[in-house]
Backbone as numpy.savetxt, mean C-alpha at the origin, in Angstrom:
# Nx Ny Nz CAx CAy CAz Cx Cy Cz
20.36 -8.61 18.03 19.58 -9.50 17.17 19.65 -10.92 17.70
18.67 -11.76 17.75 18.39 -12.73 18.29 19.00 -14.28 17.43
19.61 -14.84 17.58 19.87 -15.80 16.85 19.17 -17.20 16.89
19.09 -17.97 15.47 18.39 -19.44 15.52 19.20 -20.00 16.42
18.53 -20.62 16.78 18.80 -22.41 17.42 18.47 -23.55 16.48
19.74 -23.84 15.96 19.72 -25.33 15.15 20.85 -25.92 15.24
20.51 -27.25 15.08 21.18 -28.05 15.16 22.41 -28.20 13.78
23.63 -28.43 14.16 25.04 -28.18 13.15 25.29 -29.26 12.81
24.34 -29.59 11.83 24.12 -30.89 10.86 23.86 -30.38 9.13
24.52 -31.13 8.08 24.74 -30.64 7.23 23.01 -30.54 6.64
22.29 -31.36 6.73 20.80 -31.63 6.61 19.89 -29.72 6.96
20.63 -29.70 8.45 19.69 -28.66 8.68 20.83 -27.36 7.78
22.05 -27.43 7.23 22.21 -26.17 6.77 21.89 -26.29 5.45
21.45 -27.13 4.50 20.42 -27.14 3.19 19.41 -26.13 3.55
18.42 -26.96 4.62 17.49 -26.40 4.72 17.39 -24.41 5.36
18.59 -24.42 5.82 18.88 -22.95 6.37 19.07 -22.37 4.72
19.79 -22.99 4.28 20.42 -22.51 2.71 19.27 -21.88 2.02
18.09 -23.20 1.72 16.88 -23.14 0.81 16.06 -22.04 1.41
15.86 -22.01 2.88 15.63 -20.76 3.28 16.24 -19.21 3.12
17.10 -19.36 3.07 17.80 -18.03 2.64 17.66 -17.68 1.46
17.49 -18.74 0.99 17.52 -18.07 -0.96 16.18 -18.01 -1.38
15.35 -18.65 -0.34 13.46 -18.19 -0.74 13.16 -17.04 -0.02
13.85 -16.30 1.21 14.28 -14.97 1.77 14.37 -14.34 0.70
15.81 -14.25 0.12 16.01 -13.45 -0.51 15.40 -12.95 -1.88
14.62 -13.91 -2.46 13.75 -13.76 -3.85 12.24 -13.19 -3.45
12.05 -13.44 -1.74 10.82 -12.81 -1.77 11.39 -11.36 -1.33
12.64 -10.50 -1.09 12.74 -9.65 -0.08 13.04 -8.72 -1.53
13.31 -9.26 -2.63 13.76 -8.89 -3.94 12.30 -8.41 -4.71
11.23 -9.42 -4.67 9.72 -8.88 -5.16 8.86 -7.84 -4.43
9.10 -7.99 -3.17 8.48 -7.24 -2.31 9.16 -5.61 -2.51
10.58 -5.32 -2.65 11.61 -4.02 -2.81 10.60 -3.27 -4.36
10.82 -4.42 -5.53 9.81 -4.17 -6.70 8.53 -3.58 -6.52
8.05 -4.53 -5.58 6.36 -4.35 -5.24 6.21 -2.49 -4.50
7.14 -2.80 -3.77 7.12 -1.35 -2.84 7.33 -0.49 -3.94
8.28 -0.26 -4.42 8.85 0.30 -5.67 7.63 0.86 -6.87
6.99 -0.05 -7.35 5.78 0.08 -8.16 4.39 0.88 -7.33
4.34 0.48 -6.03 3.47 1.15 -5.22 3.73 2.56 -4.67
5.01 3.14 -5.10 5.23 4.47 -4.19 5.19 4.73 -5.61
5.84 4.54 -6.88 5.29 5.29 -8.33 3.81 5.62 -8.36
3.02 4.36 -8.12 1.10 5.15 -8.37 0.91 5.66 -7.43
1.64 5.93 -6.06 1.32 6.73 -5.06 1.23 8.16 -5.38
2.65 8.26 -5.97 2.94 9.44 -6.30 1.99 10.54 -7.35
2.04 9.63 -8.47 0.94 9.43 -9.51 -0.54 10.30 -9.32
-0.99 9.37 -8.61 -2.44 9.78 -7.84 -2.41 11.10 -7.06
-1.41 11.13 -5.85 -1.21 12.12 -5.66 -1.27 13.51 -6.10
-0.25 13.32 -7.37 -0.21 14.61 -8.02 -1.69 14.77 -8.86
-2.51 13.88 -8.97 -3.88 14.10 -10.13 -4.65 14.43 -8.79
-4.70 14.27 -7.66 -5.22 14.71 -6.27 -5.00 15.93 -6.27
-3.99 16.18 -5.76 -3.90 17.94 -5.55 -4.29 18.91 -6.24
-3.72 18.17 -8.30 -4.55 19.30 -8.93 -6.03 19.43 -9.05
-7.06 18.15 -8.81 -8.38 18.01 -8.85 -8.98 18.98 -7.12
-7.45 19.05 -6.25 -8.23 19.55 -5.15 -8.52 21.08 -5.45
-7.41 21.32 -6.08 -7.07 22.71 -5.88 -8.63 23.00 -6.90
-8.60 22.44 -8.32 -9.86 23.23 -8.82 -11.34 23.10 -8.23
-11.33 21.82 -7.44 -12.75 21.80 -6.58 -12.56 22.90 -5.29
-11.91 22.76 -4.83 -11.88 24.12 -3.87 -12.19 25.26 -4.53
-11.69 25.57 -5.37 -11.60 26.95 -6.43 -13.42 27.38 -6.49
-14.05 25.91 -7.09 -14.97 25.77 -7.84 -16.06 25.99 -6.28
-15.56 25.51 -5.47 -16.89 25.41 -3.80 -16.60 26.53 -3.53
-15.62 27.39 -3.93 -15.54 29.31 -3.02 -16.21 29.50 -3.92
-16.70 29.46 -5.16 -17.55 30.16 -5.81 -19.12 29.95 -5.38
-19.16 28.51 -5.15 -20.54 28.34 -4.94 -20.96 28.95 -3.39
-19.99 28.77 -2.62 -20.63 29.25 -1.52 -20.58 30.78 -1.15
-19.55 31.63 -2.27 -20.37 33.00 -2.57 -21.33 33.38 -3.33
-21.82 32.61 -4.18 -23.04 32.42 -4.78 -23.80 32.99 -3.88
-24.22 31.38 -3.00 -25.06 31.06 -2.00 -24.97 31.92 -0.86
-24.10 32.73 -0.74 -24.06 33.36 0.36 -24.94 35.16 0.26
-24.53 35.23 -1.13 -24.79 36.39 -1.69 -26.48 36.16 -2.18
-26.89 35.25 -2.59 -28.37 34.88 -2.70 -29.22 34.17 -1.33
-28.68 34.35 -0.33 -29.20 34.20 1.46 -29.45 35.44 1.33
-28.23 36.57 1.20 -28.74 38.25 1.76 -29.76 38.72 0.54
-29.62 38.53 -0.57 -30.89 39.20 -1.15 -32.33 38.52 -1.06
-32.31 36.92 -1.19 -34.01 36.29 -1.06 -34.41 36.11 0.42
-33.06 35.87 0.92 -33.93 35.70 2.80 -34.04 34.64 2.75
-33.44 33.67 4.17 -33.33 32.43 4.75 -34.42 31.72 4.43
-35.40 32.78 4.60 -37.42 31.54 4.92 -37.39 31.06 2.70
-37.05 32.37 2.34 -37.44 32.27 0.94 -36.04 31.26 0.24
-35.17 30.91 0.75 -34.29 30.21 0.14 -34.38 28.80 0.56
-34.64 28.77 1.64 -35.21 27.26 2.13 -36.43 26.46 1.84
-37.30 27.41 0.91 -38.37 26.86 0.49 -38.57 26.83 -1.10
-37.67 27.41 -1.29 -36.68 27.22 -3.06 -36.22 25.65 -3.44
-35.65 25.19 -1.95 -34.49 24.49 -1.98 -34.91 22.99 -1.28
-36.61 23.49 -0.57 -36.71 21.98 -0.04 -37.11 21.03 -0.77
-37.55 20.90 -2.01 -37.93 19.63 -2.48 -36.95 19.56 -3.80
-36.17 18.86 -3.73 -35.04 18.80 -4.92 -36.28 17.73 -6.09
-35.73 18.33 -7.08 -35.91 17.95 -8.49 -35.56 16.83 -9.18
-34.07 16.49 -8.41 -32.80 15.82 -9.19 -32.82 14.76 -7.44
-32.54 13.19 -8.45 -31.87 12.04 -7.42 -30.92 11.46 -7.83
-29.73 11.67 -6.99 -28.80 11.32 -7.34 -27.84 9.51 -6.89
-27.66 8.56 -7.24 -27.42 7.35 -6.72 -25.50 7.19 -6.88
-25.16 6.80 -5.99 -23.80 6.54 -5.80 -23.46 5.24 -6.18
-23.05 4.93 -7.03 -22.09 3.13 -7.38 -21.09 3.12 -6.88
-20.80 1.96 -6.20 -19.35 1.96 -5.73 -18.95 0.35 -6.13
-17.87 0.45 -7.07 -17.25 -0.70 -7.53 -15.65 -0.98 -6.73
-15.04 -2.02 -7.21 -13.41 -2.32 -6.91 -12.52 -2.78 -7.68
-11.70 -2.04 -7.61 -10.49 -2.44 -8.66 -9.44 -3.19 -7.95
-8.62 -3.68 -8.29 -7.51 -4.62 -7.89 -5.87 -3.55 -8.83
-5.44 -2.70 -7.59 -4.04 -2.09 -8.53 -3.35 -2.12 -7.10
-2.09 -2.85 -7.95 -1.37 -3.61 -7.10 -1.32 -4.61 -5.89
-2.20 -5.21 -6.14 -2.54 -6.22 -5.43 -3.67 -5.93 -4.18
-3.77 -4.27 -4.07 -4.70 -3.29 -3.68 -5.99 -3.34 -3.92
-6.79 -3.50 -3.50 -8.19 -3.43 -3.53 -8.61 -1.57 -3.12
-9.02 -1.07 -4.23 -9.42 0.34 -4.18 -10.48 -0.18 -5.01
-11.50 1.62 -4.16 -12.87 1.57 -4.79 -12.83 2.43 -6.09
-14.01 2.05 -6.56 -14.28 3.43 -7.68 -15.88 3.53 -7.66
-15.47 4.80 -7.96 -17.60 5.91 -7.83 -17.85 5.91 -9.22
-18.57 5.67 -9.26 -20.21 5.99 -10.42 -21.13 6.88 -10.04
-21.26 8.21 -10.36 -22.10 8.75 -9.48 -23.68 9.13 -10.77
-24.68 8.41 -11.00 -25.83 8.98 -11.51 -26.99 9.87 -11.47
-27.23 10.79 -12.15 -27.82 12.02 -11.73 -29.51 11.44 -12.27
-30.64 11.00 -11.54 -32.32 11.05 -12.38 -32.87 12.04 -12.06
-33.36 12.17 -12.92 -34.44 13.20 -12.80 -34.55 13.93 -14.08
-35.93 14.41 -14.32 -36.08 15.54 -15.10 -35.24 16.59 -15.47
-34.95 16.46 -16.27 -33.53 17.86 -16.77 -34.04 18.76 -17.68
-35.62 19.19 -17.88 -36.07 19.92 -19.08 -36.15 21.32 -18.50
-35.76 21.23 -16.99 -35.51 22.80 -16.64 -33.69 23.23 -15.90
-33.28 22.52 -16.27 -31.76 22.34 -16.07 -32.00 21.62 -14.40
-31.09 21.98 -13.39 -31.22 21.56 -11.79 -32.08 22.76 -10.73
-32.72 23.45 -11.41 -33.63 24.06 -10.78 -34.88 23.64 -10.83
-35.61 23.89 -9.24 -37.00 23.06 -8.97 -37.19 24.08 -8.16
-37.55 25.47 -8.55 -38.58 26.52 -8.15 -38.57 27.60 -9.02
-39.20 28.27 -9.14 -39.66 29.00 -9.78 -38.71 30.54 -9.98
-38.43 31.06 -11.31 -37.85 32.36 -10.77 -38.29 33.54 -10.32
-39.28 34.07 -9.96 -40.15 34.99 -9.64 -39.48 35.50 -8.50
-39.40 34.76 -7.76 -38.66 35.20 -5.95 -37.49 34.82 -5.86
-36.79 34.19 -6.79 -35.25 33.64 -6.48 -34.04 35.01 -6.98
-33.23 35.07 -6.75 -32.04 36.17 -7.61 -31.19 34.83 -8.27
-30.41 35.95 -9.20 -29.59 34.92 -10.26 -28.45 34.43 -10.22
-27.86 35.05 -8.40 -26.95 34.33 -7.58 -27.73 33.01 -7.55
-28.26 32.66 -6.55 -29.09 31.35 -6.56 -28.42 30.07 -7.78
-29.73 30.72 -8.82 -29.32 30.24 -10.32 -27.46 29.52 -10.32
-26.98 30.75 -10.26 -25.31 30.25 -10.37 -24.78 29.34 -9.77
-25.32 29.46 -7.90 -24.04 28.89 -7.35 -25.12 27.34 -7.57
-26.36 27.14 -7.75 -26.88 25.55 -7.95 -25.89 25.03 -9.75
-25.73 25.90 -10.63 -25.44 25.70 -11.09 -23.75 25.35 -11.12
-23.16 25.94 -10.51 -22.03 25.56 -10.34 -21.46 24.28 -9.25
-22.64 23.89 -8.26 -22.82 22.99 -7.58 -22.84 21.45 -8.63
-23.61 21.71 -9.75 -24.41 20.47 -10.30 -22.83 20.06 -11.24
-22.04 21.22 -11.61 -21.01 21.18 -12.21 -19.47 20.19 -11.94
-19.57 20.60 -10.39 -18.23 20.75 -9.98 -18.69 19.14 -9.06
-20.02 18.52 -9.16 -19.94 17.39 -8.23 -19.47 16.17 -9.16
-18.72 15.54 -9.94 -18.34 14.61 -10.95 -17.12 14.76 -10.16
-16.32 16.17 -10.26 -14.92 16.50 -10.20 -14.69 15.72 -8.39
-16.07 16.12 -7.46 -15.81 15.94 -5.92 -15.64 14.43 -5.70
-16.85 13.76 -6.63 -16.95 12.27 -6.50 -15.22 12.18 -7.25
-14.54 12.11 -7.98 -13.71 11.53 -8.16 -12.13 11.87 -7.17
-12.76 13.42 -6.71 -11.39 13.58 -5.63 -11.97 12.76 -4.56
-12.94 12.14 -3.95 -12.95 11.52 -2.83 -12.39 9.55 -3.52
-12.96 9.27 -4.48 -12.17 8.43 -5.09 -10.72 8.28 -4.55
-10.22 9.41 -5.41 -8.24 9.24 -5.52 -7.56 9.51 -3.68
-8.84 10.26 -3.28 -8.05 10.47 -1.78 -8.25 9.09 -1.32
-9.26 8.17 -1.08 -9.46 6.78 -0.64 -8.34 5.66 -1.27
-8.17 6.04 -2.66 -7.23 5.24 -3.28 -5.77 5.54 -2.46
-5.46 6.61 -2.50 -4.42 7.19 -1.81 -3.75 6.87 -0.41
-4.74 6.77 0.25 -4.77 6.13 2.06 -4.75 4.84 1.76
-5.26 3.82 0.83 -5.38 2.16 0.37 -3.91 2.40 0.55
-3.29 2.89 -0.67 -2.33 2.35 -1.20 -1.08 3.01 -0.18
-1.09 3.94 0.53 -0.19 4.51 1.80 -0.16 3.44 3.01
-1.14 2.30 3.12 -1.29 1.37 4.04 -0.28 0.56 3.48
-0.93 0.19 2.52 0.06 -1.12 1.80 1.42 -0.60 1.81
1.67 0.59 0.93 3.39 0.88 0.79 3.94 0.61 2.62
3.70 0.78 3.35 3.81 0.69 4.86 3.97 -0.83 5.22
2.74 -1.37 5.02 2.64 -2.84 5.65 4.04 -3.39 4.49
4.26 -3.27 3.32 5.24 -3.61 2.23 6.71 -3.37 2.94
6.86 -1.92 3.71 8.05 -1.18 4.15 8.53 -2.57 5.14
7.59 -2.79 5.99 7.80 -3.33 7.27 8.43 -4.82 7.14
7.68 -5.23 5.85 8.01 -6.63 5.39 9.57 -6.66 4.80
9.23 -5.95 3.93 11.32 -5.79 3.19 12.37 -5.15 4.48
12.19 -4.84 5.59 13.27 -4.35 6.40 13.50 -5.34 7.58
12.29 -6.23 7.69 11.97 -7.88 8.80 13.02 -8.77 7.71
12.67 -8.94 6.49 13.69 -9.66 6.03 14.90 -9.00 5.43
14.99 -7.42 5.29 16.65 -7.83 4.88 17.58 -6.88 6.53
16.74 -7.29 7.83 17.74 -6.80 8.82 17.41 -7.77 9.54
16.62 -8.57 9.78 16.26 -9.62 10.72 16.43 -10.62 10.55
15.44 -11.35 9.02 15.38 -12.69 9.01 16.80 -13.33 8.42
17.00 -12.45 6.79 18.43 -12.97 6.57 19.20 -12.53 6.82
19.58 -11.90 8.11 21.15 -11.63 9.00 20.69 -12.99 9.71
19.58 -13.31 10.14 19.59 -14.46 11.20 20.04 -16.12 10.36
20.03 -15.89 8.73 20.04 -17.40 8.68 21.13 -17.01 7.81
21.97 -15.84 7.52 23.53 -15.90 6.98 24.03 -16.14 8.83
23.99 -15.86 9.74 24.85 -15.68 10.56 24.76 -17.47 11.35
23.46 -18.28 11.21 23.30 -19.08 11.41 23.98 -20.21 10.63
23.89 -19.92 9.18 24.91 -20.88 7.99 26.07 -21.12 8.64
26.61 -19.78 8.92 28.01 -19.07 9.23 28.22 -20.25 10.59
27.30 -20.26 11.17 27.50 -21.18 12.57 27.50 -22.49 12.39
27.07 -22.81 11.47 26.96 -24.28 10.83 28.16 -25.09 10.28
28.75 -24.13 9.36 29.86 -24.49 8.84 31.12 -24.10 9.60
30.96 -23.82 10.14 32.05 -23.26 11.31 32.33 -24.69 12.00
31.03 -25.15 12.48 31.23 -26.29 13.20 31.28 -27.05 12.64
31.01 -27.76 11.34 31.05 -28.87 10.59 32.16 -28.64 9.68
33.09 -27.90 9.85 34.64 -27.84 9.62 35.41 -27.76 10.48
34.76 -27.34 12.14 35.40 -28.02 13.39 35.59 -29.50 13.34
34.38 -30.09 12.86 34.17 -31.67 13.41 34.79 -32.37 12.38
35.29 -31.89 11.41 35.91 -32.63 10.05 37.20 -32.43 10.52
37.44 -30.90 11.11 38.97 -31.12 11.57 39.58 -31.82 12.83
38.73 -32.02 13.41 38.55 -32.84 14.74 38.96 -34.49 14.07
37.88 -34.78 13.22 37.79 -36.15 12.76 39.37 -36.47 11.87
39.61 -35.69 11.20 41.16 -35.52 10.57 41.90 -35.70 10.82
42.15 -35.33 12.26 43.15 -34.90 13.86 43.00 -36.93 13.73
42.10 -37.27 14.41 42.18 -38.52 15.08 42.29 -39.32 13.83
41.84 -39.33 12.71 42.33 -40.35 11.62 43.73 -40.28 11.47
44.62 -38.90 11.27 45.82 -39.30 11.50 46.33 -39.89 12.87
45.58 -39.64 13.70 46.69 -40.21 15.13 46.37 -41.69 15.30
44.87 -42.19 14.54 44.60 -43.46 14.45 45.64 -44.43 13.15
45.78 -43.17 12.19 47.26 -43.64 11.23 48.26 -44.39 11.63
48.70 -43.06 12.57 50.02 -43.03 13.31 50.02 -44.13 14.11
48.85 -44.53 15.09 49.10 -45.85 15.93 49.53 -46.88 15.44
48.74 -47.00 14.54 48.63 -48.03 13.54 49.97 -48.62 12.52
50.62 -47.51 12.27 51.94 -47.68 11.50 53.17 -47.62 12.81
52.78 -47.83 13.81 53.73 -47.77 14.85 53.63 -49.04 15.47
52.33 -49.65 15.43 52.36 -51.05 15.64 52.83 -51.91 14.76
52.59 -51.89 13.42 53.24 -52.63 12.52 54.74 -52.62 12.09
55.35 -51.13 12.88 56.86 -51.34 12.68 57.09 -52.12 14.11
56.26 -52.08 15.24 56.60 -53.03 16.17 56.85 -54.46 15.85
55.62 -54.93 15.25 55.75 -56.49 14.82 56.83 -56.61 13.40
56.95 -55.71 12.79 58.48 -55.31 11.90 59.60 -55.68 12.70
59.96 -55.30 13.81 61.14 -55.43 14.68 60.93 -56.53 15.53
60.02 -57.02 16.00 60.17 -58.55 16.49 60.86 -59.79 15.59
């Protein structure tokens, strides 16, 4: 570990001092800060996995739906079911401020005509797979917009707990070992130089009371 260079003056060990103790109150908020940020990490997390697990659940259904209504209507007849959608859908994307974090949040709005539910062809040629898996599509997309939400929130806030990590371990292995060990060097020497100065006030004593018993004995 690299040590300061300062000068062993009582002036600069205040200022080493005032530094150490504004070290240590920020290395104390930041431990908090980290602290509060790996709780909503966690948090989110766990409302993540269970929102993944039922959207997964919910997309194997639709895409056996869909898979099972390809083999009975036929590629040409399902693609022409399916090319002019009914329904427009618009994405909002706002920002929240949690933990000092800037994360987004979705709004997701569905327009369109809804007097035939999310179907825009006709049933005559479609099967009632079809029907299902659009229907279970129109269902399960609220649940997708908000797992892509919490996963984005998730990676935000995995940056920060990180950039946070890096900050609390710079100051409590680096910065204040460097300005306790620097104090330490300060006062070391400015109780050298007091004992130094001590040394010669008595021997400047001693001269001094040795001359005056001289002119005593004249």
């Amino acid at each position: 570990m690299a040590q300061l260079r300062v000068n062993p003056t009582r002036m600069e060990l205040k200022k080493l001092q005032a530094r150490y103790n504004t070290a240590r109150r920020g290395h104390k908020l930041l431990k908090d800060k980290r602290d509060e940020l790996m709780r909503q990490f966690l948090e989110i997390v766990r409302d993540y996995k269970e929102l993944r697990l039922k959207v997964e659940a919910a997309l194997s259904d639709v895409y056996g739906s869909f898979s099972a209504a390809g083999a009975l209507t036929g590629p040409k007849m399902l693609e022409e079911a399916l090319i002019l959608p009914k329904k427009e859908g618009e994405l909002y994307v706002d920002r929240k401020n949690l933990m000092s974090v800037t994360v987004p949040t979705f709004d997701f709005k569905v327009k369109g005509n809804d007097a035939t539910g999310s179907y825009n062809y006709g049933f005559a040629f479609t099967s009632g797979e079809l029907d299902a898996s659009l229907g279970a599509l129109s269902s399960v997309m609220e649940d997708m917009i908000k797992l892509a939400e919490k996963e984005k929130t998730a990676q935000l806030l995995a940056q920060e707990i990180e950039r946070t990590r890096r900050r609390v371990n710079a100051l409590e292995y680096i910065m204040m070992p460097q300005y306790l060990e620097a104090i330490k060097t300060i006062k070391m020497k400015l109780d050298e130089n007091e004992r130094g100065n001590t040394t010669r006030l008595m021997k400047v004593k001693d001269m001094m009371l040795k001359e005056q018993m001289g002119y005593l004995e004249e």
